[in-house]
Amino acid sequence: MTNDKTLIEQVANGDTKAFKTLVERHHKRVIHICLSFVAVPADAEDVAQEVFIEVFKSIDNYRGDAALSTWLYRLSVNKSLDFIRQKKRQKRGSGLVQVVEQSDLENMSISSKQLPSDQIEEQERKMILHQAINKLPERQKVAVFLSKIEEMAQQEVADIMKTSVSSVESLLVRAKRKLKEMLLTEKEEMY
Amino acid sequence: MERKEKIEQDINQLINEPLVNDYEPSFDFVDKVMAEVGELENTQPKGKMIQLSFRIAAAVAVIFFLSNGLILLSTWGNSSAQTDVNDWTGIYEQQASASWYEYYNDELFLADNE
């Protein structure tokens, strides 16, 4: 199997087949990252598409000092945050403030399972969590979303966020404390 | 108290479980990306030519301004040198005591000989 570095060189020399291999290799993880942030699959795929187009456009600027995956995932985070900001602005313009609205619940498929009644509750729980995470400060939000991606090591999260593992840990501790407070209030209101 | 513990447990579980686990991307995602890449490739050469022509135009403009600046500087230098020359000749033309033709004054010449 050709490694990412060789594929990048081939892409830089105009080989689009090499780029297809890169997309095939990384698209699932990139979409998962985008989906963590934007919550709606169609939006996540649009953002992921933008990520790959950006990579293709700026492949000449890739210096190779970080792994391609780190660069890709960082781009995915930035593009997703841009998308959320844009959506917030649009909703503010139309008088709605929440990023994920109740109306998004039907479209929101953080898991791809079909939705029998017992799974609707799980989706609802996830939506509540997603809304709570979205209220966190930006760096805490990024740390939480990335750490929730399966098989994403803390070192990888730290590389993507251009920080140290200990900073990520402290961001997560603070974020979880805040999330707990928010969710407790919400749950107590529900019961 | 028990209820609060249950809620806390529930929240801990919620916070620790993965948010995205088994989402499968659309089957045509890669094709869509590649189609867009194809479109980009078709438009990029034009873009590159435009970029190149802009760069050439910018370089020509810089050279033009620099050469104009040099010409202006050299003409200014010449004119100031010219005024210096005029000042010196002016001293002689004024027939002042320090003027050169005093040395060619016949009377002075004779007096010296005497």
PDB file of C-alpha atoms in Angstrom:
ATOM      1  CA  MET A   1       0.000   0.000   0.000  1.00  0.00           C
ATOM      2  CA  THR A   2       1.397   3.396  -1.030  1.00  0.00           C
ATOM      3  CA  ASN A   3       1.874   5.741   1.921  1.00  0.00           C
ATOM      4  CA  ASP A   4       0.256   9.181   2.166  1.00  0.00           C
ATOM      5  CA  LYS A   5       3.499  11.068   1.501  1.00  0.00           C
ATOM      6  CA  THR A   6       4.079   9.313  -1.831  1.00  0.00           C
ATOM      7  CA  LEU A   7       0.444   9.844  -2.779  1.00  0.00           C
ATOM      8  CA  ILE A   8       0.745  13.564  -2.020  1.00  0.00           C
ATOM      9  CA  GLU A   9       3.803  13.815  -4.258  1.00  0.00           C
ATOM     10  CA  GLN A  10       1.881  12.058  -7.012  1.00  0.00           C
ATOM     11  CA  VAL A  11      -1.080  14.433  -6.565  1.00  0.00           C
ATOM     12  CA  ALA A  12       1.274  17.424  -6.688  1.00  0.00           C
ATOM     13  CA  ASN A  13       2.526  16.063 -10.021  1.00  0.00           C
ATOM     14  CA  GLY A  14      -1.045  16.035 -11.350  1.00  0.00           C
ATOM     15  CA  ASP A  15      -2.063  12.443 -10.634  1.00  0.00           C
ATOM     16  CA  THR A  16      -5.783  12.603  -9.766  1.00  0.00           C
ATOM     17  CA  LYS A  17      -5.984   8.835  -9.242  1.00  0.00           C
ATOM     18  CA  ALA A  18      -3.622   9.233  -6.297  1.00  0.00           C
ATOM     19  CA  PHE A  19      -5.971  11.871  -4.911  1.00  0.00           C
ATOM     20  CA  LYS A  20      -8.894   9.453  -5.248  1.00  0.00           C
ATOM     21  CA  THR A  21      -6.932   6.918  -3.187  1.00  0.00           C
ATOM     22  CA  LEU A  22      -6.377   9.585  -0.511  1.00  0.00           C
ATOM     23  CA  VAL A  23     -10.078  10.442  -0.437  1.00  0.00           C
ATOM     24  CA  GLU A  24     -11.055   6.779  -0.217  1.00  0.00           C
ATOM     25  CA  ARG A  25      -8.585   6.256   2.606  1.00  0.00           C
ATOM     26  CA  HIS A  26      -9.603   9.215   4.783  1.00  0.00           C
ATOM     27  CA  HIS A  27     -13.176  10.208   3.900  1.00  0.00           C
ATOM     28  CA  LYS A  28     -14.953   8.175   6.568  1.00  0.00           C
ATOM     29  CA  ARG A  29     -12.970   9.683   9.443  1.00  0.00           C
ATOM     30  CA  VAL A  30     -13.259  13.195   8.002  1.00  0.00           C
ATOM     31  CA  ILE A  31     -17.046  12.813   7.696  1.00  0.00           C
ATOM     32  CA  HIS A  32     -17.231  11.490  11.264  1.00  0.00           C
ATOM     33  CA  ILE A  33     -15.362  14.551  12.541  1.00  0.00           C
ATOM     34  CA  CYS A  34     -17.600  16.910  10.569  1.00  0.00           C
ATOM     35  CA  LEU A  35     -20.700  15.014  11.732  1.00  0.00           C
ATOM     36  CA  SER A  36     -19.637  15.371  15.363  1.00  0.00           C
ATOM     37  CA  PHE A  37     -19.648  19.126  14.934  1.00  0.00           C
ATOM     38  CA  VAL A  38     -22.530  19.820  12.557  1.00  0.00           C
ATOM     39  CA  ALA A  39     -24.772  16.873  13.569  1.00  0.00           C
ATOM     40  CA  VAL A  40     -26.689  16.667  10.281  1.00  0.00           C
ATOM     41  CA  PRO A  41     -25.278  14.016   7.876  1.00  0.00           C
ATOM     42  CA  ALA A  42     -26.011  15.934   4.664  1.00  0.00           C
ATOM     43  CA  ASP A  43     -24.275  19.040   6.064  1.00  0.00           C
ATOM     44  CA  ALA A  44     -21.373  16.930   7.335  1.00  0.00           C
ATOM     45  CA  GLU A  45     -20.831  15.442   3.877  1.00  0.00           C
ATOM     46  CA  ASP A  46     -20.941  18.906   2.294  1.00  0.00           C
ATOM     47  CA  VAL A  47     -18.350  20.175   4.760  1.00  0.00           C
ATOM     48  CA  ALA A  48     -16.190  17.069   4.209  1.00  0.00           C
ATOM     49  CA  GLN A  49     -16.369  17.658   0.456  1.00  0.00           C
ATOM     50  CA  GLU A  50     -15.153  21.217   0.996  1.00  0.00           C
ATOM     51  CA  VAL A  51     -12.301  19.833   3.105  1.00  0.00           C
ATOM     52  CA  PHE A  52     -11.091  17.544   0.310  1.00  0.00           C
ATOM     53  CA  ILE A  53     -11.405  20.269  -2.335  1.00  0.00           C
ATOM     54  CA  GLU A  54      -9.357  22.589  -0.109  1.00  0.00           C
ATOM     55  CA  VAL A  55      -6.733  19.856   0.264  1.00  0.00           C
ATOM     56  CA  PHE A  56      -6.585  19.385  -3.497  1.00  0.00           C
ATOM     57  CA  LYS A  57      -6.235  23.133  -4.099  1.00  0.00           C
ATOM     58  CA  SER A  58      -3.486  23.612  -1.538  1.00  0.00           C
ATOM     59  CA  ILE A  59      -1.598  20.344  -1.855  1.00  0.00           C
ATOM     60  CA  ASP A  60       1.482  22.299  -3.038  1.00  0.00           C
ATOM     61  CA  ASN A  61       1.520  24.136   0.307  1.00  0.00           C
ATOM     62  CA  TYR A  62       1.635  20.910   2.321  1.00  0.00           C
ATOM     63  CA  ARG A  63       5.050  20.963   3.988  1.00  0.00           C
ATOM     64  CA  GLY A  64       4.925  17.452   5.387  1.00  0.00           C
ATOM     65  CA  ASP A  65       5.955  18.452   8.927  1.00  0.00           C
ATOM     66  CA  ALA A  66       2.713  16.923  10.252  1.00  0.00           C
ATOM     67  CA  ALA A  67       0.981  13.742   9.144  1.00  0.00           C
ATOM     68  CA  LEU A  68      -1.530  14.213   6.350  1.00  0.00           C
ATOM     69  CA  SER A  69      -4.283  12.904   8.619  1.00  0.00           C
ATOM     70  CA  THR A  70      -3.513  15.623  11.207  1.00  0.00           C
ATOM     71  CA  TRP A  71      -3.693  18.308   8.502  1.00  0.00           C
ATOM     72  CA  LEU A  72      -6.922  16.825   7.151  1.00  0.00           C
ATOM     73  CA  TYR A  73      -8.578  16.574  10.558  1.00  0.00           C
ATOM     74  CA  ARG A  74      -7.499  20.118  11.482  1.00  0.00           C
ATOM     75  CA  LEU A  75      -9.043  21.364   8.248  1.00  0.00           C
ATOM     76  CA  SER A  76     -12.197  19.371   9.036  1.00  0.00           C
ATOM     77  CA  VAL A  77     -12.470  21.013  12.467  1.00  0.00           C
ATOM     78  CA  ASN A  78     -11.930  24.501  11.049  1.00  0.00           C
ATOM     79  CA  LYS A  79     -14.397  24.035   8.203  1.00  0.00           C
ATOM     80  CA  SER A  80     -16.993  22.580  10.598  1.00  0.00           C
ATOM     81  CA  LEU A  81     -16.581  25.506  12.999  1.00  0.00           C
ATOM     82  CA  ASP A  82     -16.938  27.913  10.060  1.00  0.00           C
ATOM     83  CA  PHE A  83     -20.109  26.100   9.046  1.00  0.00           C
ATOM     84  CA  ILE A  84     -21.545  26.341  12.573  1.00  0.00           C
ATOM     85  CA  ARG A  85     -20.708  30.057  12.759  1.00  0.00           C
ATOM     86  CA  GLN A  86     -22.324  30.650   9.389  1.00  0.00           C
ATOM     87  CA  LYS A  87     -25.429  28.734  10.431  1.00  0.00           C
ATOM     88  CA  LYS A  88     -25.595  30.655  13.708  1.00  0.00           C
ATOM     89  CA  ARG A  89     -25.392  33.949  11.803  1.00  0.00           C
ATOM     90  CA  GLN A  90     -28.156  32.841   9.442  1.00  0.00           C
ATOM     91  CA  LYS A  91     -30.369  31.746  12.329  1.00  0.00           C
ATOM     92  CA  ARG A  92     -29.676  34.936  14.248  1.00  0.00           C
ATOM     93  CA  GLY A  93     -30.709  36.814  11.158  1.00  0.00           C
ATOM     94  CA  SER A  94     -33.982  34.954  11.093  1.00  0.00           C
ATOM     95  CA  GLY A  95     -34.463  35.259  14.865  1.00  0.00           C
ATOM     96  CA  LEU A  96     -33.410  31.707  15.821  1.00  0.00           C
ATOM     97  CA  VAL A  97     -30.336  31.216  17.927  1.00  0.00           C
ATOM     98  CA  GLN A  98     -29.808  27.484  18.612  1.00  0.00           C
ATOM     99  CA  VAL A  99     -27.450  25.741  16.209  1.00  0.00           C
ATOM    100  CA  VAL A 100     -29.320  22.446  16.294  1.00  0.00           C
ATOM    101  CA  GLU A 101     -33.038  23.035  16.405  1.00  0.00           C
ATOM    102  CA  GLN A 102     -35.766  20.603  17.346  1.00  0.00           C
ATOM    103  CA  SER A 103     -36.641  20.539  13.659  1.00  0.00           C
ATOM    104  CA  ASP A 104     -33.175  19.140  12.932  1.00  0.00           C
ATOM    105  CA  LEU A 105     -33.950  16.097  15.038  1.00  0.00           C
ATOM    106  CA  GLU A 106     -35.522  14.264  12.110  1.00  0.00           C
ATOM    107  CA  ASN A 107     -32.457  14.879   9.951  1.00  0.00           C
ATOM    108  CA  MET A 108     -30.011  14.306  12.737  1.00  0.00           C
ATOM    109  CA  SER A 109     -28.536  10.887  12.301  1.00  0.00           C
ATOM    110  CA  ILE A 110     -25.471  10.812  14.440  1.00  0.00           C
ATOM    111  CA  SER A 111     -25.926   7.057  14.212  1.00  0.00           C
ATOM    112  CA  SER A 112     -27.033   5.562  10.904  1.00  0.00           C
ATOM    113  CA  LYS A 113     -29.417   3.080  12.473  1.00  0.00           C
ATOM    114  CA  GLN A 114     -33.065   3.184  11.484  1.00  0.00           C
ATOM    115  CA  LEU A 115     -35.211   4.836  14.065  1.00  0.00           C
ATOM    116  CA  PRO A 116     -37.611   2.551  15.875  1.00  0.00           C
ATOM    117  CA  SER A 117     -39.197   4.152  18.910  1.00  0.00           C
ATOM    118  CA  ASP A 118     -36.564   3.011  21.453  1.00  0.00           C
ATOM    119  CA  GLN A 119     -33.822   4.619  19.379  1.00  0.00           C
ATOM    120  CA  ILE A 120     -35.609   7.933  19.110  1.00  0.00           C
ATOM    121  CA  GLU A 121     -34.949   8.392  22.802  1.00  0.00           C
ATOM    122  CA  GLU A 122     -31.253   7.749  22.276  1.00  0.00           C
ATOM    123  CA  GLN A 123     -31.174  10.257  19.431  1.00  0.00           C
ATOM    124  CA  GLU A 124     -32.904  12.769  21.635  1.00  0.00           C
ATOM    125  CA  ARG A 125     -30.340  12.204  24.400  1.00  0.00           C
ATOM    126  CA  LYS A 126     -27.550  12.744  21.897  1.00  0.00           C
ATOM    127  CA  MET A 127     -29.154  15.898  20.625  1.00  0.00           C
ATOM    128  CA  ILE A 128     -29.376  17.275  24.153  1.00  0.00           C
ATOM    129  CA  LEU A 129     -25.703  16.444  24.652  1.00  0.00           C
ATOM    130  CA  HIS A 130     -24.812  18.020  21.310  1.00  0.00           C
ATOM    131  CA  GLN A 131     -26.624  21.216  22.207  1.00  0.00           C
ATOM    132  CA  ALA A 132     -24.859  21.329  25.554  1.00  0.00           C
ATOM    133  CA  ILE A 133     -21.432  20.797  23.939  1.00  0.00           C
ATOM    134  CA  ASN A 134     -22.193  23.601  21.500  1.00  0.00           C
ATOM    135  CA  LYS A 135     -22.625  25.987  24.428  1.00  0.00           C
ATOM    136  CA  LEU A 136     -19.053  25.338  25.616  1.00  0.00           C
ATOM    137  CA  PRO A 137     -16.156  27.707  24.818  1.00  0.00           C
ATOM    138  CA  GLU A 138     -14.652  26.906  21.412  1.00  0.00           C
ATOM    139  CA  ARG A 139     -11.480  25.087  22.508  1.00  0.00           C
ATOM    140  CA  GLN A 140     -13.353  22.967  25.040  1.00  0.00           C
ATOM    141  CA  LYS A 141     -15.935  22.181  22.382  1.00  0.00           C
ATOM    142  CA  VAL A 142     -13.253  21.051  19.894  1.00  0.00           C
ATOM    143  CA  ALA A 143     -11.522  18.911  22.538  1.00  0.00           C
ATOM    144  CA  VAL A 144     -14.790  17.200  23.497  1.00  0.00           C
ATOM    145  CA  PHE A 145     -15.935  16.553  19.932  1.00  0.00           C
ATOM    146  CA  LEU A 146     -12.546  15.166  18.871  1.00  0.00           C
ATOM    147  CA  SER A 147     -12.160  12.982  21.939  1.00  0.00           C
ATOM    148  CA  LYS A 148     -15.570  11.519  21.165  1.00  0.00           C
ATOM    149  CA  ILE A 149     -14.390  10.271  17.773  1.00  0.00           C
ATOM    150  CA  GLU A 150     -13.689   6.573  18.069  1.00  0.00           C
ATOM    151  CA  GLU A 151     -10.042   5.540  18.164  1.00  0.00           C
ATOM    152  CA  MET A 152      -8.866   9.161  18.319  1.00  0.00           C
ATOM    153  CA  ALA A 153      -5.953   9.172  20.757  1.00  0.00           C
ATOM    154  CA  GLN A 154      -5.353  12.198  22.968  1.00  0.00           C
ATOM    155  CA  GLN A 155      -1.997  12.758  21.266  1.00  0.00           C
ATOM    156  CA  GLU A 156      -3.824  13.008  17.940  1.00  0.00           C
ATOM    157  CA  VAL A 157      -6.343  15.454  19.434  1.00  0.00           C
ATOM    158  CA  ALA A 158      -3.427  17.507  20.797  1.00  0.00           C
ATOM    159  CA  ASP A 159      -1.704  17.519  17.379  1.00  0.00           C
ATOM    160  CA  ILE A 160      -4.881  18.637  15.633  1.00  0.00           C
ATOM    161  CA  MET A 161      -5.405  21.410  18.187  1.00  0.00           C
ATOM    162  CA  LYS A 162      -1.696  22.363  18.069  1.00  0.00           C
ATOM    163  CA  THR A 163      -1.364  21.950  21.814  1.00  0.00           C
ATOM    164  CA  SER A 164      -0.038  19.479  24.402  1.00  0.00           C
ATOM    165  CA  VAL A 165      -1.730  16.368  25.746  1.00  0.00           C
ATOM    166  CA  SER A 166      -1.898  17.888  29.234  1.00  0.00           C
ATOM    167  CA  SER A 167      -3.731  20.952  27.856  1.00  0.00           C
ATOM    168  CA  VAL A 168      -6.224  18.681  26.124  1.00  0.00           C
ATOM    169  CA  GLU A 169      -6.719  16.784  29.376  1.00  0.00           C
ATOM    170  CA  SER A 170      -7.396  19.952  31.335  1.00  0.00           C
ATOM    171  CA  LEU A 171      -9.732  21.241  28.608  1.00  0.00           C
ATOM    172  CA  LEU A 172     -11.655  17.964  28.822  1.00  0.00           C
ATOM    173  CA  VAL A 173     -11.882  18.062  32.612  1.00  0.00           C
ATOM    174  CA  ARG A 174     -13.251  21.600  32.555  1.00  0.00           C
ATOM    175  CA  ALA A 175     -15.605  20.804  29.665  1.00  0.00           C
ATOM    176  CA  LYS A 176     -16.998  17.706  31.360  1.00  0.00           C
ATOM    177  CA  ARG A 177     -17.565  19.609  34.602  1.00  0.00           C
ATOM    178  CA  LYS A 178     -19.467  22.295  32.713  1.00  0.00           C
ATOM    179  CA  LEU A 179     -21.427  19.747  30.700  1.00  0.00           C
ATOM    180  CA  LYS A 180     -22.440  17.970  33.864  1.00  0.00           C
ATOM    181  CA  GLU A 181     -23.732  21.214  35.353  1.00  0.00           C
ATOM    182  CA  MET A 182     -25.701  22.030  32.227  1.00  0.00           C
ATOM    183  CA  LEU A 183     -27.150  18.542  31.821  1.00  0.00           C
ATOM    184  CA  LEU A 184     -28.030  18.273  35.518  1.00  0.00           C
ATOM    185  CA  THR A 185     -30.069  21.445  35.327  1.00  0.00           C
ATOM    186  CA  GLU A 186     -31.742  20.212  32.169  1.00  0.00           C
ATOM    187  CA  LYS A 187     -32.495  16.754  33.593  1.00  0.00           C
ATOM    188  CA  GLU A 188     -33.824  18.159  36.860  1.00  0.00           C
ATOM    189  CA  GLU A 189     -36.158  20.318  34.816  1.00  0.00           C
ATOM    190  CA  MET A 190     -37.270  17.261  32.853  1.00  0.00           C
ATOM    191  CA  TYR A 191     -37.990  15.047  35.880  1.00  0.00           C
TER     192      TYR A 191
ATOM    193  CA  MET B   1     -30.577  11.386  46.717  1.00  0.00           C
ATOM    194  CA  GLU B   2     -30.877   8.097  44.828  1.00  0.00           C
ATOM    195  CA  ARG B   3     -32.541   9.898  41.949  1.00  0.00           C
ATOM    196  CA  LYS B   4     -29.734  12.432  41.792  1.00  0.00           C
ATOM    197  CA  GLU B   5     -27.154   9.641  41.683  1.00  0.00           C
ATOM    198  CA  LYS B   6     -29.043   7.970  38.854  1.00  0.00           C
ATOM    199  CA  ILE B   7     -29.137  11.230  36.924  1.00  0.00           C
ATOM    200  CA  GLU B   8     -25.398  11.709  37.459  1.00  0.00           C
ATOM    201  CA  GLN B   9     -24.698   8.180  36.320  1.00  0.00           C
ATOM    202  CA  ASP B  10     -26.822   8.755  33.263  1.00  0.00           C
ATOM    203  CA  ILE B  11     -24.971  11.971  32.461  1.00  0.00           C
ATOM    204  CA  ASN B  12     -21.564  10.355  32.926  1.00  0.00           C
ATOM    205  CA  GLN B  13     -22.541   7.608  30.531  1.00  0.00           C
ATOM    206  CA  LEU B  14     -23.823  10.163  28.035  1.00  0.00           C
ATOM    207  CA  ILE B  15     -20.651  12.230  28.233  1.00  0.00           C
ATOM    208  CA  ASN B  16     -18.355   9.247  27.834  1.00  0.00           C
ATOM    209  CA  GLU B  17     -20.048   7.395  25.004  1.00  0.00           C
ATOM    210  CA  PRO B  18     -18.998   8.203  21.412  1.00  0.00           C
ATOM    211  CA  LEU B  19     -21.206  10.699  19.622  1.00  0.00           C
ATOM    212  CA  VAL B  20     -20.647   9.301  16.143  1.00  0.00           C
ATOM    213  CA  ASN B  21     -20.109   5.582  15.920  1.00  0.00           C
ATOM    214  CA  ASP B  22     -21.495   3.773  12.947  1.00  0.00           C
ATOM    215  CA  TYR B  23     -22.354   6.425  10.392  1.00  0.00           C
ATOM    216  CA  GLU B  24     -21.743   5.174   6.857  1.00  0.00           C
ATOM    217  CA  PRO B  25     -21.048   7.900   4.285  1.00  0.00           C
ATOM    218  CA  SER B  26     -23.101   8.046   1.074  1.00  0.00           C
ATOM    219  CA  PHE B  27     -21.931   5.519  -1.504  1.00  0.00           C
ATOM    220  CA  ASP B  28     -21.223   8.272  -4.064  1.00  0.00           C
ATOM    221  CA  PHE B  29     -19.296  10.606  -1.755  1.00  0.00           C
ATOM    222  CA  VAL B  30     -15.897   9.853  -3.317  1.00  0.00           C
ATOM    223  CA  ASP B  31     -17.320  10.205  -6.844  1.00  0.00           C
ATOM    224  CA  LYS B  32     -18.826  13.586  -5.956  1.00  0.00           C
ATOM    225  CA  VAL B  33     -15.466  14.820  -4.659  1.00  0.00           C
ATOM    226  CA  MET B  34     -13.671  13.524  -7.736  1.00  0.00           C
ATOM    227  CA  ALA B  35     -16.226  15.171 -10.044  1.00  0.00           C
ATOM    228  CA  GLU B  36     -15.563  18.488  -8.355  1.00  0.00           C
ATOM    229  CA  VAL B  37     -11.814  17.906  -8.606  1.00  0.00           C
ATOM    230  CA  GLY B  38     -12.261  17.249 -12.342  1.00  0.00           C
ATOM    231  CA  GLU B  39     -14.113  20.541 -12.737  1.00  0.00           C
ATOM    232  CA  LEU B  40     -11.384  22.312 -10.816  1.00  0.00           C
ATOM    233  CA  GLU B  41      -8.716  20.841 -13.044  1.00  0.00           C
ATOM    234  CA  ASN B  42     -10.506  22.140 -16.125  1.00  0.00           C
ATOM    235  CA  THR B  43     -10.727  25.643 -14.769  1.00  0.00           C
ATOM    236  CA  GLN B  44      -7.340  25.793 -13.074  1.00  0.00           C
ATOM    237  CA  PRO B  45      -5.119  26.228 -16.196  1.00  0.00           C
ATOM    238  CA  LYS B  46      -7.055  29.390 -17.093  1.00  0.00           C
ATOM    239  CA  GLY B  47      -6.632  30.597 -13.548  1.00  0.00           C
ATOM    240  CA  LYS B  48      -2.935  29.839 -13.686  1.00  0.00           C
ATOM    241  CA  MET B  49      -2.540  31.821 -16.928  1.00  0.00           C
ATOM    242  CA  ILE B  50      -4.379  34.777 -15.408  1.00  0.00           C
ATOM    243  CA  GLN B  51      -2.189  34.586 -12.313  1.00  0.00           C
ATOM    244  CA  LEU B  52       0.947  34.450 -14.461  1.00  0.00           C
ATOM    245  CA  SER B  53      -0.116  37.437 -16.559  1.00  0.00           C
ATOM    246  CA  PHE B  54      -0.918  39.407 -13.394  1.00  0.00           C
ATOM    247  CA  ARG B  55       2.546  38.622 -12.055  1.00  0.00           C
ATOM    248  CA  ILE B  56       4.213  39.702 -15.300  1.00  0.00           C
ATOM    249  CA  ALA B  57       2.161  42.922 -15.336  1.00  0.00           C
ATOM    250  CA  ALA B  58       3.145  43.631 -11.739  1.00  0.00           C
ATOM    251  CA  ALA B  59       6.831  43.010 -12.513  1.00  0.00           C
ATOM    252  CA  VAL B  60       6.678  45.335 -15.561  1.00  0.00           C
ATOM    253  CA  ALA B  61       5.020  48.034 -13.455  1.00  0.00           C
ATOM    254  CA  VAL B  62       7.724  47.766 -10.787  1.00  0.00           C
ATOM    255  CA  ILE B  63      10.505  47.988 -13.394  1.00  0.00           C
ATOM    256  CA  PHE B  64       8.759  50.991 -15.005  1.00  0.00           C
ATOM    257  CA  PHE B  65       8.493  52.866 -11.702  1.00  0.00           C
ATOM    258  CA  LEU B  66      12.062  52.060 -10.720  1.00  0.00           C
ATOM    259  CA  SER B  67      13.502  53.216 -14.047  1.00  0.00           C
ATOM    260  CA  ASN B  68      11.394  56.396 -13.905  1.00  0.00           C
ATOM    261  CA  GLY B  69      12.693  57.026 -10.419  1.00  0.00           C
ATOM    262  CA  LEU B  70      16.275  56.544 -11.569  1.00  0.00           C
ATOM    263  CA  ILE B  71      15.793  58.899 -14.510  1.00  0.00           C
ATOM    264  CA  LEU B  72      14.282  61.538 -12.221  1.00  0.00           C
ATOM    265  CA  LEU B  73      17.145  61.175  -9.757  1.00  0.00           C
ATOM    266  CA  SER B  74      19.822  61.453 -12.434  1.00  0.00           C
ATOM    267  CA  THR B  75      18.228  64.553 -14.034  1.00  0.00           C
ATOM    268  CA  TRP B  76      17.941  66.174 -10.604  1.00  0.00           C
ATOM    269  CA  GLY B  77      21.627  65.409  -9.965  1.00  0.00           C
ATOM    270  CA  ASN B  78      22.616  66.913 -13.299  1.00  0.00           C
ATOM    271  CA  SER B  79      20.634  70.084 -12.771  1.00  0.00           C
ATOM    272  CA  SER B  80      22.128  70.661  -9.309  1.00  0.00           C
ATOM    273  CA  ALA B  81      25.636  70.156 -10.778  1.00  0.00           C
ATOM    274  CA  GLN B  82      24.727  72.666 -13.460  1.00  0.00           C
ATOM    275  CA  THR B  83      23.743  75.276 -10.854  1.00  0.00           C
ATOM    276  CA  ASP B  84      27.068  74.682  -9.076  1.00  0.00           C
ATOM    277  CA  VAL B  85      28.928  75.455 -12.301  1.00  0.00           C
ATOM    278  CA  ASN B  86      26.821  78.542 -12.782  1.00  0.00           C
ATOM    279  CA  ASP B  87      27.744  79.723  -9.300  1.00  0.00           C
ATOM    280  CA  TRP B  88      31.457  79.436 -10.005  1.00  0.00           C
ATOM    281  CA  THR B  89      31.335  81.175 -13.337  1.00  0.00           C
ATOM    282  CA  GLY B  90      29.186  83.807 -11.692  1.00  0.00           C
ATOM    283  CA  ILE B  91      32.067  84.751  -9.374  1.00  0.00           C
ATOM    284  CA  TYR B  92      34.359  85.439 -12.348  1.00  0.00           C
ATOM    285  CA  GLU B  93      31.714  87.239 -14.320  1.00  0.00           C
ATOM    286  CA  GLN B  94      30.984  89.606 -11.447  1.00  0.00           C
ATOM    287  CA  GLN B  95      34.521  91.052 -11.684  1.00  0.00           C
ATOM    288  CA  ALA B  96      34.898  90.789  -7.978  1.00  0.00           C
ATOM    289  CA  SER B  97      38.360  91.155  -6.400  1.00  0.00           C
ATOM    290  CA  ALA B  98      38.682  87.433  -6.222  1.00  0.00           C
ATOM    291  CA  SER B  99      37.941  87.250  -9.945  1.00  0.00           C
ATOM    292  CA  TRP B 100      40.459  85.422 -12.157  1.00  0.00           C
ATOM    293  CA  TYR B 101      41.046  88.198 -14.649  1.00  0.00           C
ATOM    294  CA  GLU B 102      42.680  90.340 -11.948  1.00  0.00           C
ATOM    295  CA  TYR B 103      45.730  88.291 -12.683  1.00  0.00           C
ATOM    296  CA  TYR B 104      45.586  89.364 -16.296  1.00  0.00           C
ATOM    297  CA  ASN B 105      45.259  92.993 -15.382  1.00  0.00           C
ATOM    298  CA  ASP B 106      47.958  94.851 -17.339  1.00  0.00           C
ATOM    299  CA  GLU B 107      48.548  97.505 -14.671  1.00  0.00           C
ATOM    300  CA  LEU B 108      49.043  94.961 -12.018  1.00  0.00           C
ATOM    301  CA  PHE B 109      51.398  93.080 -14.310  1.00  0.00           C
ATOM    302  CA  LEU B 110      53.465  96.189 -15.025  1.00  0.00           C
ATOM    303  CA  ALA B 111      53.576  97.219 -11.370  1.00  0.00           C
ATOM    304  CA  ASP B 112      54.963  93.884 -10.529  1.00  0.00           C
ATOM    305  CA  ASN B 113      57.664  94.195 -13.129  1.00  0.00           C
ATOM    306  CA  GLU B 114      58.633  97.601 -11.939  1.00  0.00           C
TER     307      GLU B 114
END
